[in-house]
CSV table of C-alpha atoms (C1' of nucleotides) in Angstrom, one decimal:
chain,number,residue,atom,x,y,z
A,1,MET,CA,-13.6,-4.0,-17.4
A,2,PRO,CA,-14.5,-7.3,-15.7
A,3,SER,CA,-16.1,-6.7,-12.3
A,4,ARG,CA,-13.4,-8.7,-10.4
A,5,GLN,CA,-10.9,-6.4,-11.7
A,6,VAL,CA,-12.8,-3.4,-10.5
A,7,VAL,CA,-13.3,-4.9,-7.1
A,8,ALA,CA,-9.6,-5.8,-6.9
A,9,LYS,CA,-8.7,-2.2,-7.7
A,10,GLU,CA,-11.0,-0.9,-5.0
A,11,LEU,CA,-9.6,-3.4,-2.5
A,12,ALA,CA,-6.1,-2.3,-3.4
A,13,GLU,CA,-7.1,1.3,-2.6
A,14,ILE,CA,-8.1,0.3,1.0
A,15,PHE,CA,-4.8,-1.6,1.4
A,16,LYS,CA,-2.9,1.4,0.1
A,17,ILE,CA,-4.5,3.7,2.7
A,18,VAL,CA,-3.7,1.3,5.5
A,19,ALA,CA,-0.2,0.6,4.1
A,20,ASN,CA,1.5,3.2,6.2
A,21,PRO,CA,2.9,2.8,9.8
A,22,ASP,CA,1.6,6.1,11.0
A,23,ARG,CA,-1.9,5.4,9.7
A,24,ILE,CA,-1.9,1.9,11.2
A,25,ARG,CA,-1.1,3.4,14.6
A,26,LEU,CA,-3.7,6.1,14.1
A,27,ILE,CA,-6.4,3.5,13.4
A,28,GLU,CA,-5.4,1.4,16.4
A,29,GLU,CA,-5.4,4.5,18.6
A,30,LEU,CA,-8.9,5.3,17.4
A,31,ARG,CA,-10.2,1.8,17.9
A,32,ALA,CA,-11.5,2.6,21.4
A,33,GLY,CA,-13.3,5.8,20.4
A,34,GLU,CA,-12.7,9.4,19.2
A,35,LYS,CA,-9.6,11.4,19.9
A,36,ASP,CA,-8.5,14.9,18.8
A,37,VAL,CA,-5.6,15.7,16.5
A,38,ASN,CA,-3.3,17.0,19.2
A,39,THR,CA,-3.8,14.0,21.5
A,40,LEU,CA,-3.0,11.7,18.6
A,41,ALA,CA,0.1,13.7,17.6
A,42,GLN,CA,1.4,13.5,21.2
A,43,ILE,CA,0.6,9.8,21.7
A,44,LEU,CA,2.3,8.9,18.4
A,45,ASP,CA,5.0,11.4,18.6
A,46,LEU,CA,4.3,13.0,15.2
A,47,PRO,CA,4.1,16.6,14.1
A,48,SER,CA,0.5,17.5,14.1
A,49,PRO,CA,0.3,18.7,10.4
A,50,ARG,CA,1.3,15.1,9.5
A,51,VAL,CA,-1.4,13.6,11.7
A,52,SER,CA,-3.8,16.1,10.1
A,53,GLN,CA,-2.8,15.0,6.6
A,54,HIS,CA,-3.2,11.3,7.4
A,55,LEU,CA,-6.6,11.9,8.9
A,56,SER,CA,-7.7,14.0,5.9
A,57,LEU,CA,-6.7,11.2,3.5
A,58,MET,CA,-8.6,8.7,5.6
A,59,ARG,CA,-11.6,11.0,5.8
A,60,ALA,CA,-11.6,11.4,2.0
A,61,HIS,CA,-11.8,7.6,1.8
A,62,ARG,CA,-14.5,7.4,4.5
A,63,LEU,CA,-12.5,5.5,7.0
A,64,VAL,CA,-12.9,8.2,9.7
A,65,GLU,CA,-15.3,11.0,10.4
A,66,GLU,CA,-14.7,14.3,12.1
A,67,ARG,CA,-16.7,16.0,14.9
A,68,ARG,CA,-15.7,19.6,15.8
A,69,ASP,CA,-16.0,21.0,19.3
A,70,GLY,CA,-14.6,24.4,19.7
A,71,ARG,CA,-11.1,24.4,18.4
A,72,HIS,CA,-10.8,20.6,18.8
A,73,HIS,CA,-11.4,18.3,15.9
A,74,TYR,CA,-12.3,14.8,17.1
A,75,TYR,CA,-11.9,11.9,14.8
A,76,HIS,CA,-13.4,8.4,15.0
A,77,LEU,CA,-13.5,5.3,12.9
A,78,ILE,CA,-16.6,4.9,10.8
A,79,GLN,CA,-16.2,1.1,10.9
A,80,PRO,CA,-14.3,0.3,14.1
A,81,GLU,CA,-14.0,-3.4,13.0
A,82,ILE,CA,-11.3,-2.3,10.6
A,83,ALA,CA,-8.9,-2.1,13.6
A,84,ALA,CA,-9.5,-5.8,14.4
A,85,TRP,CA,-9.1,-6.7,10.7
A,86,ILE,CA,-5.7,-5.0,10.6
A,87,VAL,CA,-4.6,-6.8,13.8
A,88,ASP,CA,-5.5,-10.1,12.0
A,89,GLY,CA,-2.8,-9.2,9.5
A,90,LEU,CA,-0.3,-9.9,12.2
A,91,ASP,CA,-0.7,-13.6,11.3
A,92,PHE,CA,1.2,-12.9,8.2
A,93,ILE,CA,4.2,-11.0,9.4
A,94,GLU,CA,5.9,-13.8,11.3
A,95,GLY,CA,8.5,-15.8,9.4
A,96,ARG,CA,9.6,-12.9,7.2
A,97,MET,CA,13.3,-11.9,6.8
A,98,SER,CA,13.0,-8.8,8.8
A,99,GLY,CA,13.7,-9.5,12.4
A,100,VAL,CA,10.8,-8.6,14.5
A,101,PRO,CA,10.8,-10.7,17.7
A,102,LYS,CA,7.6,-12.7,18.2
A,103,SER,CA,7.3,-11.2,21.7
A,104,SER,CA,6.8,-7.8,20.1
A,105,ILE,CA,4.1,-9.1,17.8
A,106,LYS,CA,2.3,-10.7,20.7
A,107,ALA,CA,2.6,-7.5,22.7
A,108,ALA,CA,1.1,-5.5,19.9
A,109,ARG,CA,-1.7,-7.9,19.4
A,110,ARG,CA,-2.5,-7.9,23.1
A,111,LEU,CA,-2.5,-4.1,23.2
A,112,TRP,CA,-4.4,-3.6,20.0
A,113,SER,CA,-7.0,-6.1,21.0
A,114,ALA,CA,-7.6,-4.7,24.4
A,115,SER,CA,-11.1,-4.0,25.5
A,116,THR,CA,-12.6,-1.1,23.7
A,117,SER,CA,-15.2,-0.1,26.3
B,1,MET,CA,12.2,2.4,18.8
B,2,PRO,CA,9.1,1.3,20.7
B,3,SER,CA,8.0,-2.1,19.7
B,4,ARG,CA,4.5,-1.1,18.6
B,5,GLN,CA,6.1,1.2,16.1
B,6,VAL,CA,8.3,-1.6,14.7
B,7,VAL,CA,5.2,-3.9,14.5
B,8,ALA,CA,3.2,-1.2,12.7
B,9,LYS,CA,6.0,-0.7,10.2
B,10,GLU,CA,6.2,-4.4,9.5
B,11,LEU,CA,2.4,-4.6,9.2
B,12,ALA,CA,2.5,-1.7,6.7
B,13,GLU,CA,5.0,-3.8,4.6
B,14,ILE,CA,2.4,-6.6,4.3
B,15,PHE,CA,-0.3,-4.1,3.4
B,16,LYS,CA,2.0,-2.5,0.8
B,17,ILE,CA,2.6,-5.9,-0.9
B,18,VAL,CA,-1.0,-6.6,-1.1
B,19,ALA,CA,-1.9,-3.0,-2.1
B,20,ASN,CA,-1.9,-3.7,-5.8
B,21,PRO,CA,-4.8,-4.9,-7.9
B,22,ASP,CA,-2.7,-7.4,-9.9
B,23,ARG,CA,-1.3,-8.9,-6.8
B,24,ILE,CA,-4.6,-9.2,-5.2
B,25,ARG,CA,-5.9,-11.1,-8.1
B,26,LEU,CA,-2.8,-13.3,-8.2
B,27,ILE,CA,-3.3,-14.2,-4.6
B,28,GLU,CA,-7.0,-15.0,-5.1
B,29,GLU,CA,-6.1,-17.2,-8.2
B,30,LEU,CA,-3.6,-19.0,-6.0
B,31,ARG,CA,-6.0,-19.6,-3.2
B,32,ALA,CA,-7.0,-23.0,-4.5
B,33,GLY,CA,-3.5,-24.2,-5.2
B,34,GLU,CA,-0.4,-23.8,-7.3
B,35,LYS,CA,-0.4,-22.4,-10.8
B,36,ASP,CA,2.4,-21.6,-13.2
B,37,VAL,CA,3.3,-18.2,-14.5
B,38,ASN,CA,1.9,-18.5,-18.0
B,39,THR,CA,-1.5,-19.8,-16.7
B,40,LEU,CA,-1.7,-16.9,-14.3
B,41,ALA,CA,-0.7,-14.4,-17.0
B,42,GLN,CA,-3.4,-15.7,-19.3
B,43,ILE,CA,-6.1,-15.8,-16.6
B,44,LEU,CA,-5.4,-12.3,-15.5
B,45,ASP,CA,-4.6,-11.0,-19.0
B,46,LEU,CA,-1.3,-9.5,-18.0
B,47,PRO,CA,2.1,-9.6,-19.7
B,48,SER,CA,4.1,-12.5,-18.2
B,49,PRO,CA,7.1,-10.4,-17.2
B,50,ARG,CA,4.8,-8.4,-15.1
B,51,VAL,CA,3.4,-11.5,-13.4
B,52,SER,CA,6.9,-12.7,-12.9
B,53,GLN,CA,7.9,-9.4,-11.2
B,54,HIS,CA,4.9,-9.5,-8.9
B,55,LEU,CA,5.6,-13.1,-7.9
B,56,SER,CA,9.2,-12.4,-7.3
B,57,LEU,CA,8.3,-9.5,-5.0
B,58,MET,CA,5.9,-11.8,-3.1
B,59,ARG,CA,8.5,-14.5,-2.9
B,60,ALA,CA,11.0,-12.1,-1.5
B,61,HIS,CA,8.5,-11.4,1.3
B,62,ARG,CA,7.7,-15.0,1.8
B,63,LEU,CA,4.1,-14.9,0.6
B,64,VAL,CA,4.6,-17.5,-2.1
B,65,GLU,CA,6.9,-20.3,-2.8
B,66,GLU,CA,8.1,-21.7,-6.1
B,67,ARG,CA,8.3,-25.2,-7.3
B,68,ARG,CA,10.0,-25.9,-10.7
B,69,ASP,CA,9.1,-28.7,-13.0
B,70,GLY,CA,10.9,-28.7,-16.3
B,71,ARG,CA,10.4,-25.2,-17.7
B,72,HIS,CA,7.4,-24.5,-15.7
B,73,HIS,CA,7.6,-22.5,-12.4
B,74,TYR,CA,4.6,-23.3,-10.2
B,75,TYR,CA,3.8,-20.9,-7.4
B,76,HIS,CA,1.7,-21.4,-4.3
B,77,LEU,CA,0.7,-19.4,-1.2
B,78,ILE,CA,2.7,-20.2,1.9
B,79,GLN,CA,-0.2,-19.2,4.0
B,80,PRO,CA,-3.4,-19.7,2.0
B,81,GLU,CA,-5.4,-18.1,4.7
B,82,ILE,CA,-4.2,-14.7,3.5
B,83,ALA,CA,-6.6,-15.0,0.6
B,84,ALA,CA,-9.5,-15.2,3.0
B,85,TRP,CA,-8.2,-12.3,5.0
B,86,ILE,CA,-8.0,-10.1,1.9
B,87,VAL,CA,-11.6,-11.0,1.0
B,88,ASP,CA,-12.6,-9.9,4.6
B,89,GLY,CA,-11.4,-6.4,3.5
B,90,LEU,CA,-14.4,-6.2,1.2
B,91,ASP,CA,-16.4,-5.1,4.2
B,92,PHE,CA,-14.6,-1.8,4.1
B,93,ILE,CA,-15.0,-0.9,0.4
B,94,GLU,CA,-18.7,-0.3,0.5
B,95,GLY,CA,-19.8,3.3,1.1
B,96,ARG,CA,-16.8,4.9,-0.6
B,97,MET,CA,-17.2,7.6,-3.2
B,98,SER,CA,-16.0,5.5,-6.1
B,99,GLY,CA,-19.0,3.7,-7.5
B,100,VAL,CA,-18.6,0.0,-7.3
B,101,PRO,CA,-22.0,-1.7,-7.3
B,102,LYS,CA,-22.7,-3.9,-4.4
B,103,SER,CA,-23.5,-6.7,-6.8
B,104,SER,CA,-19.9,-6.7,-8.0
B,105,ILE,CA,-18.6,-6.9,-4.5
B,106,LYS,CA,-20.9,-9.8,-3.7
B,107,ALA,CA,-19.9,-11.5,-6.9
B,108,ALA,CA,-16.3,-11.2,-6.1
B,109,ARG,CA,-16.8,-12.4,-2.5
B,110,ARG,CA,-18.6,-15.4,-3.7
B,111,LEU,CA,-16.0,-16.2,-6.3
B,112,TRP,CA,-13.1,-15.7,-4.1
B,113,SER,CA,-14.6,-17.7,-1.3
B,114,ALA,CA,-15.5,-20.7,-3.4
B,115,SER,CA,-14.4,-24.1,-2.2
B,116,THR,CA,-10.7,-24.6,-2.4
B,117,SER,CA,-10.8,-28.4,-2.6
C,1,DT,C1',23.0,-27.6,-32.6
C,2,DT,C1',19.3,-25.0,-33.5
C,3,DA,C1',14.9,-23.4,-32.3
C,4,DA,C1',11.1,-22.7,-29.4
C,5,DT,C1',9.0,-22.4,-25.0
C,6,DA,C1',8.8,-20.6,-20.3
C,7,DC,C1',10.4,-17.5,-17.4
C,8,DC,C1',13.6,-14.0,-15.3
C,9,DT,C1',16.3,-9.6,-14.8
C,10,DG,C1',17.6,-5.0,-15.5
C,11,DC,C1',16.7,-0.4,-16.9
C,12,DG,C1',14.6,4.1,-17.8
C,13,DA,C1',10.5,7.0,-17.7
C,14,DA,C1',6.3,8.2,-15.4
C,15,DA,C1',3.3,8.3,-11.6
C,16,DA,C1',2.3,8.1,-6.8
C,17,DC,C1',3.8,8.9,-1.9
C,18,DA,C1',6.0,10.8,2.1
C,19,DT,C1',8.0,14.6,4.6
C,20,DG,C1',9.0,18.9,6.4
C,21,DC,C1',7.8,23.5,6.7
C,22,DA,C1',5.7,28.0,6.0
C,23,DG,C1',1.7,30.4,6.1
C,24,DA,C1',-3.6,30.5,6.4
C,25,DT,C1',-7.9,29.6,9.2
C,26,DT,C1',-10.9,29.2,13.0
C,27,DT,C1',-12.0,29.6,17.8
C,28,DG,C1',-11.5,31.0,22.7
C,29,DC,C1',-10.2,34.2,25.8
C,30,DA,C1',-8.2,38.4,27.9
D,1,DT,C1',-9.5,44.2,19.6
D,2,DG,C1',-5.6,41.2,19.7
D,3,DC,C1',-3.1,37.1,20.9
D,4,DA,C1',-2.6,32.2,21.3
D,5,DA,C1',-4.1,27.5,20.6
D,6,DA,C1',-5.6,23.8,17.4
D,7,DT,C1',-5.8,22.5,13.0
D,8,DC,C1',-5.6,22.8,8.0
D,9,DT,C1',-3.6,23.7,3.3
D,10,DG,C1',-0.1,24.2,-0.1
D,11,DC,C1',4.3,23.4,-1.9
D,12,DA,C1',9.0,21.8,-2.8
D,13,DT,C1',11.8,17.8,-2.4
D,14,DG,C1',13.2,13.2,-2.2
D,15,DT,C1',11.9,8.4,-2.3
D,16,DT,C1',9.1,4.3,-4.0
D,17,DT,C1',6.3,2.0,-7.3
D,18,DT,C1',4.7,0.9,-11.5
D,19,DC,C1',5.1,-0.2,-16.4
D,20,DG,C1',6.8,-1.5,-20.7
D,21,DC,C1',10.4,-3.4,-23.0
D,22,DA,C1',14.8,-5.4,-24.4
D,23,DG,C1',17.7,-8.9,-23.7
D,24,DG,C1',19.2,-13.1,-20.9
D,25,DT,C1',18.9,-18.0,-18.9
D,26,DA,C1',17.2,-22.7,-18.6
D,27,DT,C1',14.8,-26.6,-20.6
D,28,DT,C1',12.9,-29.4,-24.1
D,29,DA,C1',12.5,-31.1,-28.6
D,30,DA,C1',13.6,-31.5,-33.5
DNA sequence: TTAATACCTGCGAAAACATGCAGATTTGCA
DNA sequence: TGCAAATCTGCATGTTTTCGCAGGTATTAA
């Protein structure tokens, strides 16, 4: 198989992992540093088994890493720059049929680009 | 629904559209300008109905536009910058279990970043 | 008008995903 | 020891995507 095809396939994998609203929000929540499963579940208002499943998928694909401390499992992004890359994708969601007001997009961009320190 | 959630959902849509090896290659082939369906099918070695289906999905989501000339349908990217954004994603495919040699990644990056003029 | 080219649409089967929930595991603490 | 908190795993179900193919529409040319 030609190498461009292999690379395209691999790239598609990354896009597939990110192609889920929960996982996008997880990544943006983790952009500033590690958080544990419960915290994430509360912030995003999701059942914790779901958060756990998303994180384990992302871990299998080496997007996040786990650190255990007592009964808490803290997760962090292996390459935090991925959060910024995702935000860059906002450039391509304006001007699509589905009505998301520009103000929401701007708000999200601002929030998700906030200082990480 | 909180606006961040809406934005995340919309972003996920874009990722879903791109999350397919054929469509990634289509976008990269179109980065330099319009091409017709048959040309794309030949270059990518895909049955033309498949190319057509991919393009119609991308058109529905306003990633590409069509220009007809006789019996040829030429497609072009509405926002050509999306091709570069996708290439940026290559930063995140190294260091994953599936063995894609770095040289292939570099080759793809070079090819897909070639001058568009 | 017939034929050929270029492309599109619809459909059914298979594969991949998402979701909710029940039950297991590990750890901390009384 | 025994219970509760934090998380994980497995499974059944429903939904989306993908794929191949058959048949349809427009356009050009003989």
